Coordinates of C-alpha atoms in Angstrom, one line a residue:
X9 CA 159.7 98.3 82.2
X10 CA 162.1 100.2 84.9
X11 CA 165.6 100.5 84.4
X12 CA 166.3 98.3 87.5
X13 CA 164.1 95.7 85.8
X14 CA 166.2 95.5 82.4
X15 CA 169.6 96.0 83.7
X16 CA 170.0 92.4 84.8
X17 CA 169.2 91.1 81.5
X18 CA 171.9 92.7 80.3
X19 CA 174.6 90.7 81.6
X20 CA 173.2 87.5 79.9
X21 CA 173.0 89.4 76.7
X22 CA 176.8 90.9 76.2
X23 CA 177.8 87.4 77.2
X24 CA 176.2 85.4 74.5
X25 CA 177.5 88.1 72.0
X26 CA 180.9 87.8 73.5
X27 CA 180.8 83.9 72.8
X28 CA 179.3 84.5 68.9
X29 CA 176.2 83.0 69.2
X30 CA 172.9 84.4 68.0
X31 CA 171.4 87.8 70.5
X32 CA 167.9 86.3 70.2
X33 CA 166.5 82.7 70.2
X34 CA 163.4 81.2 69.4
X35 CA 161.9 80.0 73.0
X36 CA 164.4 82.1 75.0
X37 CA 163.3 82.5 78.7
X38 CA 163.6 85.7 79.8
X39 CA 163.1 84.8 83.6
X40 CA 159.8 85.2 85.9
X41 CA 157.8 88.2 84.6
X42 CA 157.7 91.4 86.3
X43 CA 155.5 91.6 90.0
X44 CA 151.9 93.2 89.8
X45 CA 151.8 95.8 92.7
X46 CA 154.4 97.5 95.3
X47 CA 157.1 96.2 96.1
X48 CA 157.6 93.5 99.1
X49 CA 158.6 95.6 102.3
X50 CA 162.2 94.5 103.6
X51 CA 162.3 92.7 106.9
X52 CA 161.8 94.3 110.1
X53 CA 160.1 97.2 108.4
X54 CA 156.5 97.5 109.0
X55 CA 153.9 100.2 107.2
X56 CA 152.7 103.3 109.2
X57 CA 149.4 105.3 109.0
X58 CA 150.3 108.5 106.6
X59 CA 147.9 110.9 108.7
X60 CA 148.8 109.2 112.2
X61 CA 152.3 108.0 111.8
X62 CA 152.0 105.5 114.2
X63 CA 148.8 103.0 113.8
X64 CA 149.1 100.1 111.3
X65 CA 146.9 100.9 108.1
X66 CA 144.0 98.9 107.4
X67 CA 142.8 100.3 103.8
X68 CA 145.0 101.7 100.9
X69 CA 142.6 104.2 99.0
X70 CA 144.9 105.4 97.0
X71 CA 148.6 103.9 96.0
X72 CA 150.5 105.1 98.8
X73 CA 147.5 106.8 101.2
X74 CA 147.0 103.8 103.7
X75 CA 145.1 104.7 107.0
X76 CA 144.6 102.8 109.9
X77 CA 140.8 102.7 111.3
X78 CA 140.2 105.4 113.1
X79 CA 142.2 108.4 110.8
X80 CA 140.0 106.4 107.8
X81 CA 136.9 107.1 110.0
X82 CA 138.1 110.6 110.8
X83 CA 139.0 111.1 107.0
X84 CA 135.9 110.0 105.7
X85 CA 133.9 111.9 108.1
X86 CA 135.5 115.0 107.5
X87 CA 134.9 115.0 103.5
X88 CA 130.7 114.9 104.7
X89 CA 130.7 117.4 107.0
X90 CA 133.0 120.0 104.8
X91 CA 130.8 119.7 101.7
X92 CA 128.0 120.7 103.7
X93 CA 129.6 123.4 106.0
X94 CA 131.5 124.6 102.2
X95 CA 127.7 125.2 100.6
X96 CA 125.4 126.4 103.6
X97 CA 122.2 125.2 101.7
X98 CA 121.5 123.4 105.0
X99 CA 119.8 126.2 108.4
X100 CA 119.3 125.2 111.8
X101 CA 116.3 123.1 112.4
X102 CA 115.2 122.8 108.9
X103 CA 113.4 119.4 107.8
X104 CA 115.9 117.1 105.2
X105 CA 114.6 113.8 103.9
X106 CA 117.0 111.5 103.0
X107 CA 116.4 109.5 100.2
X108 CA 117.5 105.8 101.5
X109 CA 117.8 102.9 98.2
X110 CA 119.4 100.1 100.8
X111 CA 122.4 100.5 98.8
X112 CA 126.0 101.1 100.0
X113 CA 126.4 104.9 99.5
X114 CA 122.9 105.9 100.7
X115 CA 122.6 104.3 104.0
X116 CA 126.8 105.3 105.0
X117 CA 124.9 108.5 104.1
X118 CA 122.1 107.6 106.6
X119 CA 124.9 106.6 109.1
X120 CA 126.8 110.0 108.8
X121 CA 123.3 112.2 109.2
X122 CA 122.6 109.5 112.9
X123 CA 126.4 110.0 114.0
X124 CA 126.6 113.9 113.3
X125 CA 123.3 114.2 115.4
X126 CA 124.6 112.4 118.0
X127 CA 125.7 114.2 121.5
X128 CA 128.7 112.5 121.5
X129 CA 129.5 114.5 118.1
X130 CA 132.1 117.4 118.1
X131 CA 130.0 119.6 115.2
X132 CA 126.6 118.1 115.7
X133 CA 124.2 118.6 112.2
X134 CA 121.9 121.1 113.2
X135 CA 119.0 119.4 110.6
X136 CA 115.8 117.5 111.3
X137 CA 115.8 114.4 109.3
X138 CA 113.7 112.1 107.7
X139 CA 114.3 108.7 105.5
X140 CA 111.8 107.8 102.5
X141 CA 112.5 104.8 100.9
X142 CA 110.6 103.9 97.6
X143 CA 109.8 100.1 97.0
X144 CA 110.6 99.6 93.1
X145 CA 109.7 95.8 93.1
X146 CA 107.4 96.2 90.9
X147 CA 108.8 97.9 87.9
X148 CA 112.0 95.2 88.7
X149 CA 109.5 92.4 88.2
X150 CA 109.5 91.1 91.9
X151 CA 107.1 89.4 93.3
X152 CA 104.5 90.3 96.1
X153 CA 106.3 87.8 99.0
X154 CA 109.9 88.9 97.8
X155 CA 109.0 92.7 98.5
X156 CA 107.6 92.0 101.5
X157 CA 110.6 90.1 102.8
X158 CA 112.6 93.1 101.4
X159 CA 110.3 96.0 103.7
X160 CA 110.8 93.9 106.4
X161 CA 114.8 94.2 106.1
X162 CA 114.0 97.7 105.4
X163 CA 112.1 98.2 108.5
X164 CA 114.4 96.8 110.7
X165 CA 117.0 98.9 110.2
X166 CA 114.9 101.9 110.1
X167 CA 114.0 100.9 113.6
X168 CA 117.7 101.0 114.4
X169 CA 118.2 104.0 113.1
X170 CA 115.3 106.3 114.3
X171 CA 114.6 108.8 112.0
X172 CA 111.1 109.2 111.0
X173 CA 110.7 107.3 107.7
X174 CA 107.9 106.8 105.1
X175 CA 107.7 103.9 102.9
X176 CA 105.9 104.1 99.6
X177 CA 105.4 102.0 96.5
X178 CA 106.0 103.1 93.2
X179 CA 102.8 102.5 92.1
X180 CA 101.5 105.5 94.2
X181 CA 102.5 107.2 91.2
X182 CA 98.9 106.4 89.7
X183 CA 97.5 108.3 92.4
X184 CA 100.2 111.6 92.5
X185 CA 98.1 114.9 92.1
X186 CA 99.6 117.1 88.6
X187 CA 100.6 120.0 91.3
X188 CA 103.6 117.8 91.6
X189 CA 104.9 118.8 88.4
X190 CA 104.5 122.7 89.0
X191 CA 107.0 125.4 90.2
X192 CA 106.8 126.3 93.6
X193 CA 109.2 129.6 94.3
X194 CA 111.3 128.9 97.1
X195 CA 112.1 132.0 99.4
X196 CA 115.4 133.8 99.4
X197 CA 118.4 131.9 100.8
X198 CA 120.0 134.8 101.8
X199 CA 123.9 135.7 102.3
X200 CA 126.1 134.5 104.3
X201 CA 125.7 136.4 106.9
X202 CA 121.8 135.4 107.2
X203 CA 123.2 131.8 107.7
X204 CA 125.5 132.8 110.3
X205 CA 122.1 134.4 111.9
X206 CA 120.3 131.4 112.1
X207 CA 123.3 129.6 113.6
X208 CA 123.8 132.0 116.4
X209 CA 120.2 132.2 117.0
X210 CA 120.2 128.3 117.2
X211 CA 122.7 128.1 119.6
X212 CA 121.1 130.5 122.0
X213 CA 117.9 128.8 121.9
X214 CA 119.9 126.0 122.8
X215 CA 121.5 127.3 125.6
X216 CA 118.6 129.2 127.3
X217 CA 116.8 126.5 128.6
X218 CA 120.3 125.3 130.8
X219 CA 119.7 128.3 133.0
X220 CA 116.9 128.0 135.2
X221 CA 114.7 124.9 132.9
X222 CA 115.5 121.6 131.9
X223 CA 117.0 121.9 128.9
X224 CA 115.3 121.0 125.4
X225 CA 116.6 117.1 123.9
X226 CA 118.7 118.1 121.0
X227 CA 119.3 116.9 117.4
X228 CA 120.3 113.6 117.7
X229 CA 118.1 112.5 120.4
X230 CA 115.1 110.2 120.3
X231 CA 113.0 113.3 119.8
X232 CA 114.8 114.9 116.5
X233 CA 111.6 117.1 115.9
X234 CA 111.7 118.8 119.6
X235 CA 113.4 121.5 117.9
X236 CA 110.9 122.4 115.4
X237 CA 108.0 121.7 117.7
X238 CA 105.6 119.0 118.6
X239 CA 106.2 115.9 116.5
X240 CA 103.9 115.5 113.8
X241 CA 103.1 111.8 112.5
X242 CA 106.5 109.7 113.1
X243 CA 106.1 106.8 110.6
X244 CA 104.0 106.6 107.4
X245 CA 103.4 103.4 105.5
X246 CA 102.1 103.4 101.8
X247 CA 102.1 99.5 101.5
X248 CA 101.0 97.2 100.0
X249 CA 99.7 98.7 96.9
X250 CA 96.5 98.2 95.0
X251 CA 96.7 95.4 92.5
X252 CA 95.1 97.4 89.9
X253 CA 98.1 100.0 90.8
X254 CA 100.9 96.8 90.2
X255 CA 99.0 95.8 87.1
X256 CA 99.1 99.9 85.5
X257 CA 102.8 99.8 86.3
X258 CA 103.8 96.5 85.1
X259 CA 102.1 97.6 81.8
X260 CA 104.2 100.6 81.7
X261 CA 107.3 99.5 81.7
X262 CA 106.7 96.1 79.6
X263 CA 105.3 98.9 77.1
X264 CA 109.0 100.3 76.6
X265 CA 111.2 98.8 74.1
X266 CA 114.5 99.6 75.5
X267 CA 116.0 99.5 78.9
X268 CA 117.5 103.0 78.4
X269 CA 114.5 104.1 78.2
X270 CA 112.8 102.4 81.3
X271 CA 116.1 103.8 83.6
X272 CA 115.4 107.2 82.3
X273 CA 111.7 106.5 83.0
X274 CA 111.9 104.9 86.2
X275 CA 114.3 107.7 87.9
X276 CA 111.7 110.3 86.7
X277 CA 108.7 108.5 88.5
X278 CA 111.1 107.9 91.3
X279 CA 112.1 111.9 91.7
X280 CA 108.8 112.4 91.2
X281 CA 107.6 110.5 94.4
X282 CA 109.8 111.9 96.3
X283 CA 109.3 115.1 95.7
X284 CA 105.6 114.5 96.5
X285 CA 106.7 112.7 99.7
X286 CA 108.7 116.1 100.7
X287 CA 106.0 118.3 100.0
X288 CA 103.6 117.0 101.9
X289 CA 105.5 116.0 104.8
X290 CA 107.2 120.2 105.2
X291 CA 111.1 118.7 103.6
X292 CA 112.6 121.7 101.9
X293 CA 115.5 120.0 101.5
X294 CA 116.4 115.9 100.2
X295 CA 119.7 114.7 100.6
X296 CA 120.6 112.1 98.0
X297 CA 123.3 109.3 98.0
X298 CA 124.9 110.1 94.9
X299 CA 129.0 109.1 95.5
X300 CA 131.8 110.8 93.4
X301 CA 132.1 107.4 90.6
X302 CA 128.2 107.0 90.0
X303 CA 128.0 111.5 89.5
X304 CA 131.2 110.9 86.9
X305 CA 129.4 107.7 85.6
X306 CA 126.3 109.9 85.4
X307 CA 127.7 112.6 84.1
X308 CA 129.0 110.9 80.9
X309 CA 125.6 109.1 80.4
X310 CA 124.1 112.7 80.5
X311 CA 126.0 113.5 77.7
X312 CA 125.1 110.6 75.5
X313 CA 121.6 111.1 76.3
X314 CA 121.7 114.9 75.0
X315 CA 121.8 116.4 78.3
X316 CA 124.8 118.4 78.6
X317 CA 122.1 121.6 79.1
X318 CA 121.3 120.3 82.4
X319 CA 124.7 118.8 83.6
X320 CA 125.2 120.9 86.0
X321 CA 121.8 120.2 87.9
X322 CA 122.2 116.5 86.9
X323 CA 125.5 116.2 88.7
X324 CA 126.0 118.9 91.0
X325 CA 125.7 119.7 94.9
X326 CA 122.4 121.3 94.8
X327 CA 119.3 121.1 92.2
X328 CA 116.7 123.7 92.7
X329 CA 114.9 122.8 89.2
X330 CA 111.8 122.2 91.8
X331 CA 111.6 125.6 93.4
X332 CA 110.3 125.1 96.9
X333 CA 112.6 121.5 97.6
X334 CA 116.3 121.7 97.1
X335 CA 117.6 118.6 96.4
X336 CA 121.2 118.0 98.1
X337 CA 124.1 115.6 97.1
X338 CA 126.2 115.4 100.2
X339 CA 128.4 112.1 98.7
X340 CA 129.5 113.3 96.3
X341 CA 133.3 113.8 97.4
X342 CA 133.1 109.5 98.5
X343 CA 134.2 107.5 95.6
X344 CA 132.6 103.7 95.8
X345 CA 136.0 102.1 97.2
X346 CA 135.6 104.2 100.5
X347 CA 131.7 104.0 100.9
X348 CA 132.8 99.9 100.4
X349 CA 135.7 100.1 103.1
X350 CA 134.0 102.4 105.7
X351 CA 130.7 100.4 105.5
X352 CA 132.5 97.0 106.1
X353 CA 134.9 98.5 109.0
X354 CA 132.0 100.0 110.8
X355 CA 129.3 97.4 110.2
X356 CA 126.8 100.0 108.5
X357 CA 123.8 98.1 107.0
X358 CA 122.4 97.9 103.7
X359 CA 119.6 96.2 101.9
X360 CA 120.0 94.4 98.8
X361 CA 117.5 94.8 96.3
X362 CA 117.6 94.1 92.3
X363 CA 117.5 96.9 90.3
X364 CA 116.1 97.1 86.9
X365 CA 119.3 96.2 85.0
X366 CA 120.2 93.3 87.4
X367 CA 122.1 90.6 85.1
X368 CA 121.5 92.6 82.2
X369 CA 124.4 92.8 79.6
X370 CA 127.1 95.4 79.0
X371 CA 125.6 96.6 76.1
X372 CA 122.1 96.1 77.4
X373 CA 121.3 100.5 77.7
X374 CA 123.5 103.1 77.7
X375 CA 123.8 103.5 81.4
X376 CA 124.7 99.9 81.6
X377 CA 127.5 100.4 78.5
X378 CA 129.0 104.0 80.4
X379 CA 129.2 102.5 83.7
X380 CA 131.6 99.5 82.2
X381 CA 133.7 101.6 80.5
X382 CA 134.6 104.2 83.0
X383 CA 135.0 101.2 85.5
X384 CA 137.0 99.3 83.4
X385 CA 139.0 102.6 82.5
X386 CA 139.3 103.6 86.0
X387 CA 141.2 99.9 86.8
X388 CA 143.2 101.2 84.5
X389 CA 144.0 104.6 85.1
X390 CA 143.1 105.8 88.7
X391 CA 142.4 108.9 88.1
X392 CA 139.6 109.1 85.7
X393 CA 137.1 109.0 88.2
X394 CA 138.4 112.2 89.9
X395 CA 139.0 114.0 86.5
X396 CA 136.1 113.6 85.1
X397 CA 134.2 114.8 88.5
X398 CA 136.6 117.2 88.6
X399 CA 135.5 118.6 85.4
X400 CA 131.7 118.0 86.6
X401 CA 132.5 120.8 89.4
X402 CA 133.6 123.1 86.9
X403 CA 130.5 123.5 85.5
X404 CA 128.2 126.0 85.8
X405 CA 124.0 126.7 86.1
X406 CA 123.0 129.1 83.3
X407 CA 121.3 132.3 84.7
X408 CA 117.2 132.4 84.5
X409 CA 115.6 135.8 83.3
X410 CA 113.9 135.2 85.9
X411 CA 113.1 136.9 89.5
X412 CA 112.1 135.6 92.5
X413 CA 109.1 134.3 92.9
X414 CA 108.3 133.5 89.2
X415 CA 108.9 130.6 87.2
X416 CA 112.0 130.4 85.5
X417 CA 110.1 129.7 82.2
X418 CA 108.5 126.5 80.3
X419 CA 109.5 123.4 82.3
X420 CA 110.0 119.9 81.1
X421 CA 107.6 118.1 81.7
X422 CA 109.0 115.1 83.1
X423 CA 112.4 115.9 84.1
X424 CA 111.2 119.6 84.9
X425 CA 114.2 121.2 83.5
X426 CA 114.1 124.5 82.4
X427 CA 113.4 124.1 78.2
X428 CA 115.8 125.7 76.0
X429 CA 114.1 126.4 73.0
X430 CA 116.4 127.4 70.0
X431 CA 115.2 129.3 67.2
X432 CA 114.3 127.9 63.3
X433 CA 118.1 128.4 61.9
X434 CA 119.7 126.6 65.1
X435 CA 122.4 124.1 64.5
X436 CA 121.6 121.7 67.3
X437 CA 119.6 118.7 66.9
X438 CA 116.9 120.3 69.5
X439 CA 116.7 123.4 67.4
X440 CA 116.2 121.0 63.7
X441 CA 113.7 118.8 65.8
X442 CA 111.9 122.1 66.5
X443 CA 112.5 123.4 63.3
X444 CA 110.7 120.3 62.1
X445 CA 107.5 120.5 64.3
X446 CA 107.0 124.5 63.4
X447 CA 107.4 123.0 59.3
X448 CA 105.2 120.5 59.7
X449 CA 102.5 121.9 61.7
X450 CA 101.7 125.6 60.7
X451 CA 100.6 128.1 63.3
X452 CA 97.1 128.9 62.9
X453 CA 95.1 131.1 64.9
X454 CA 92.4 129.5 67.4
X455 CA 89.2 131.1 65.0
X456 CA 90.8 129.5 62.2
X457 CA 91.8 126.5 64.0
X458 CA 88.0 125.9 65.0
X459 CA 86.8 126.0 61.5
X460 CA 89.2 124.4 59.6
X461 CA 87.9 121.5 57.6
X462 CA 89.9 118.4 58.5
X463 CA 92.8 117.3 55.8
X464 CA 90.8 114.3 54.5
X465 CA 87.2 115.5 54.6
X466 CA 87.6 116.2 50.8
X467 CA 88.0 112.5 50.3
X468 CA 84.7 111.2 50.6
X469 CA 85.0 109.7 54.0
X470 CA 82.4 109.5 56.8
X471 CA 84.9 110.6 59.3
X472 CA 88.8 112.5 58.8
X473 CA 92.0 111.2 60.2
X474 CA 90.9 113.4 63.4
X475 CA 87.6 110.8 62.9
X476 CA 85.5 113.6 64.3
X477 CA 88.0 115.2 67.3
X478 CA 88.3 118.2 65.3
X479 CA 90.9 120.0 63.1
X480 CA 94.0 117.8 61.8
X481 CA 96.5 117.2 64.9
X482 CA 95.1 120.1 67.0
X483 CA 93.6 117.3 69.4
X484 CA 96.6 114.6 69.1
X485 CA 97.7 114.2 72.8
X486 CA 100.9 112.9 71.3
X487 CA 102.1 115.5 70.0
X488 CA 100.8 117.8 72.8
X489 CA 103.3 115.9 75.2
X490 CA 105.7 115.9 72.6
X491 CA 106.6 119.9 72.6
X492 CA 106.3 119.9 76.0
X493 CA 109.6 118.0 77.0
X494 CA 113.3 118.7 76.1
X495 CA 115.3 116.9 73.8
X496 CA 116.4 114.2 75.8
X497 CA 113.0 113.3 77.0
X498 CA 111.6 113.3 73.0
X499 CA 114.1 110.9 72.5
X500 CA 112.9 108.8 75.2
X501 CA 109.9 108.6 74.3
X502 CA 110.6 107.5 71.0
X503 CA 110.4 104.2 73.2
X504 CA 107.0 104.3 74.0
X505 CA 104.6 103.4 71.4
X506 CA 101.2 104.3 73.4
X507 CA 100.4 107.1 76.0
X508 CA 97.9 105.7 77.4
X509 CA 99.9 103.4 80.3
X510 CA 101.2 106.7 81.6
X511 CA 100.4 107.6 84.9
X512 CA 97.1 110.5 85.2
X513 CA 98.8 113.1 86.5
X514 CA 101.6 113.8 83.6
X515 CA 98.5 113.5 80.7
X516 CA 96.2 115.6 83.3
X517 CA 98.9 118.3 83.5
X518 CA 100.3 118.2 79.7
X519 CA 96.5 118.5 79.1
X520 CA 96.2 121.7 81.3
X521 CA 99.1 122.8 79.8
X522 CA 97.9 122.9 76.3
X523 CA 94.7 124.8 77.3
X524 CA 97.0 127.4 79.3
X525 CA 98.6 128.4 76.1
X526 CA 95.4 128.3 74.2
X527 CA 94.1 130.5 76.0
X528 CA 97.0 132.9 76.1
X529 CA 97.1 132.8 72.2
X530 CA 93.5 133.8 72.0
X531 CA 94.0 136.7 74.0
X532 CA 97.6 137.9 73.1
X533 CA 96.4 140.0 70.4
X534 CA 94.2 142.6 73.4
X535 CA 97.4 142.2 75.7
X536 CA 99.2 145.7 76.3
X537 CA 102.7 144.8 76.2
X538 CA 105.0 147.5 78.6
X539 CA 107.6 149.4 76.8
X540 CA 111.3 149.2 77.4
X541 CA 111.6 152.3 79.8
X542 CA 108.2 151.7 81.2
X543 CA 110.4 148.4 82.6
X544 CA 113.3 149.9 83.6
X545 CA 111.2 152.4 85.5
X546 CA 109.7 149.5 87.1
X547 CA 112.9 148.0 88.1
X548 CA 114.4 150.7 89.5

């Protein structure tokens, strides 16, 4: 309460102790109680843009930052273009695939990528793009008919927009290849000065043609791939899918117990796709609709999922865990009230589709339970959203000892996060969960490993718990996958009872992986290993 809102009351209350009576009284009324909001403006003064000074303001973003329509549109398009111009990830005439969910923040992303190639633009985007949507009606429990009525929304504004675009089902994950889970090196990005290279080179290809030739259709155009040469196939279509396919993936997820678990698992096969869909398309980069509240939202989930190692992947601008595709989030300075305002003022359209936690209770996953309390804390306090993605920006990737070219070490093999493996006497739950493994399974050598009699073969029965596969846990595929992920995905799969309703590819590569280190036990012991100045020779 404001001084100006308790000095009335004080009048009544000097008079009643002036006349003897009793200061307080049961059922006293205190009056009306105090307004919710600003204050009512006085007559004959009406509210003015804060950018413009002179337009009337149509959205309030912030208590006291009201903007008519077109500084909004000029606002809002300014934060896109200067986190991409801040970062120069992003060279003339490189391929970008957008990731497009029909959601709110992804397609005002689409809408910024169409109006910045435009030629009416003042800085046109200088990028080829592309849109991939992923139908996930399956693992939401939709129906054949509903998903096609969805794809057909979906296609329709694709055709509006038109970028090239590829639509695949999720159950194309059955049918992935287990090179998409391997490092690709990506090659140097360069200094500035390389960027500011490729832009002047850009421009004068741009402006050649205007001298004697017709000139070349620009970004933006009909033709957006004139600029990296003839255009390749426009639209691809991986629909419907098999019903075998829908039958693997419905088992899948009704396999895991919690919904934590299936979010986690279902954004994993989801960044998996897409990073197929990039590779074999040319995208070296994907640009993700990721706005300021869902990275803060995220950010906090990552942390009660135990993975604060990876925040800073997880949550910020650029994540080049995958080597040879960069993936880009350009939103991530648009909180959810101004994707909301900007896509209702300038008609931008959006699908709906149910996600996997559609109607599900608060305290239905963790993701579900994070998301309600920094919503509910940000009605409260306005600025938690912006402090706690403030803090996310802060944060920073941990250097590799790696070079270029190489990969950065053993990956995860579902998130593909580089694996931070802490030795015996580490405090951290990782480093007592690995601690654990190396306790209960002794390191043997491969000779000995081959004939070691199985731990119940001295018991009289026709067949060991191996029942025949060899030496006691040497051939469980369980616990194969099991050291192969980081702490966060062991937890997960926790979750899942079986192995066998994962898709081919992640058993096919976990299984390659075990043989790879096999083999490089076997032979470690003839290996010559280079001395310490024998490597700094090499170096310099």
């Amino acid at each position: 309460m404001t001084l100006s809102e308790r000095a009335p009351r004080a009048a009544p209350q000097l008079s009643t102790l002036r006349s003897g009576t009793a200061m307080c009284q049961v059922g006293e009324d205190y009056g009306d109680p105090a307004p919710v909001g600003p204050p009512p403006l006085r007559p004959g003064c009406k509210p003015k843009c804060v950018k413009c000074k002179e337009g009337l303001p149509v959205v309030v973003i912030r208590v006291g930052d009201a903007f008519c329509r077109d500084c909004f549109k000029a606002f809002y398009v300014h934060k896109f273009r200067a986190v991409l111009g801040k970062n120069r990830l992003i060279f003339p005439g490189e391929k970008v695939l957008l990731a497009w969910s029909g959601g709110p923040s992804s397609s005002s992303m689409v809408w910024q990528v169409l109006e910045g190639l435009s030629p009416d633009s003042a800085k046109r985007l200088r990028f080829v793009p592309g849109v991939v949507y992923i139908d996930e009606g399956a693992a939401c429990g939709q129906s054949l008919e509903d998903r096609a009525k969805t794809l057909v929304e979906v296609k329709l504004i694709l055709q509006t927009v038109g970028f090239p675009w590829h639509i695949v089902a999720l159950e194309e994950v059955f049918s992935l290849p287990p090179s998409v889970l391997h490092y690709f090196a990506q090659e140097p990005a360069g200094t500035k000065g390389a960027y500011k290279a490729a832009v002047d080179s850009y421009l004068q290809q741009q402006h050649a043609p205007a001298q004697g030739e017709e000139q070349l259709s620009h970004p933006g155009t009909q033709d957006p791939q004139s600029l990296v040469g003839p255009p390749i196939a426009v639209h691809t279509e991986a629909w419907p899918p098999t019903a075998a396919q829908t039958e693997a993936l419905s088992r899948l997820f009704n396999s895991v117990r919690t919904l934590t678990a299936k979010e986690e698992l279902l954004q994993t096969l989801r960044t998996h796709l897409i990073l197929h869909v990039a590779r074999i398309h040319g995208y070296s980069k994907v640009m993700t609709g990721d706005s300021c509240t869902r990275l803060a939202i995220k950010l906090m989930t990552s942390l009660a999922l135990g993975r604060g190692a990876f925040l800073a992947w997880d949550t910020g601008f650029s994540d080049e865990r995958h080597g040879d595709v960069v993936v880009v989030r350009p939103m991530r300075d648009h909180t959810l009230k101004e994707v909301a305002f900007y896509n209702r003022l300038f008609d931008v359209p959006s699908v709906f589709t149910p996600a996997i936690d559609t109607k599900a209770p608060e305290k239905a996953s963790i993701h579900r339970l994070m998301e309600a309390f920094m919503l509910r804390l940000q009605a409260q306090f306005p600025s938690t959203v912006s402090t706690v993605y403030r803090t996310s920006e802060k944060l920073v990737k941990a250097p590799r000892d790696s070079s270029a070219g190489v990969s950065p070490g053993p990956q995860c093999l579902l998130c593909m996060c580089t694996l931070d493996i802490d030795t015996a006497d580490s405090a951290t739950a990782f480093g007592a969960q690995t601690s654990h493994l190396s306790q209960t399974q002794p390191s043997t050598s491969p000779a000995e490993a081959l004939t070691a009699p199985c731990c119940s073969a001295e018991e009289g029965r026709a067949q060991g718990c191996c029942q025949g596969a060899g030496p006691c846990g040497r051939d469980d595929p369980r616990a194969h996958i099991i050291e192969q992920l980081c702490y966060s995905c062991r937890v997960n799969m926790k979750d899942l009872p079986s192995l066998d309703p994962l898709p081919p590819y992640i058993l096919a590569e976990a299984q390659l992986r075990r043989q790879r280190t096999l083999v490089s036990q076997e032979i470690q012991e003839y290996l010559i290993e280079d001395s310490d100045e024998e490597v700094h020779t090499g170096e310099s």
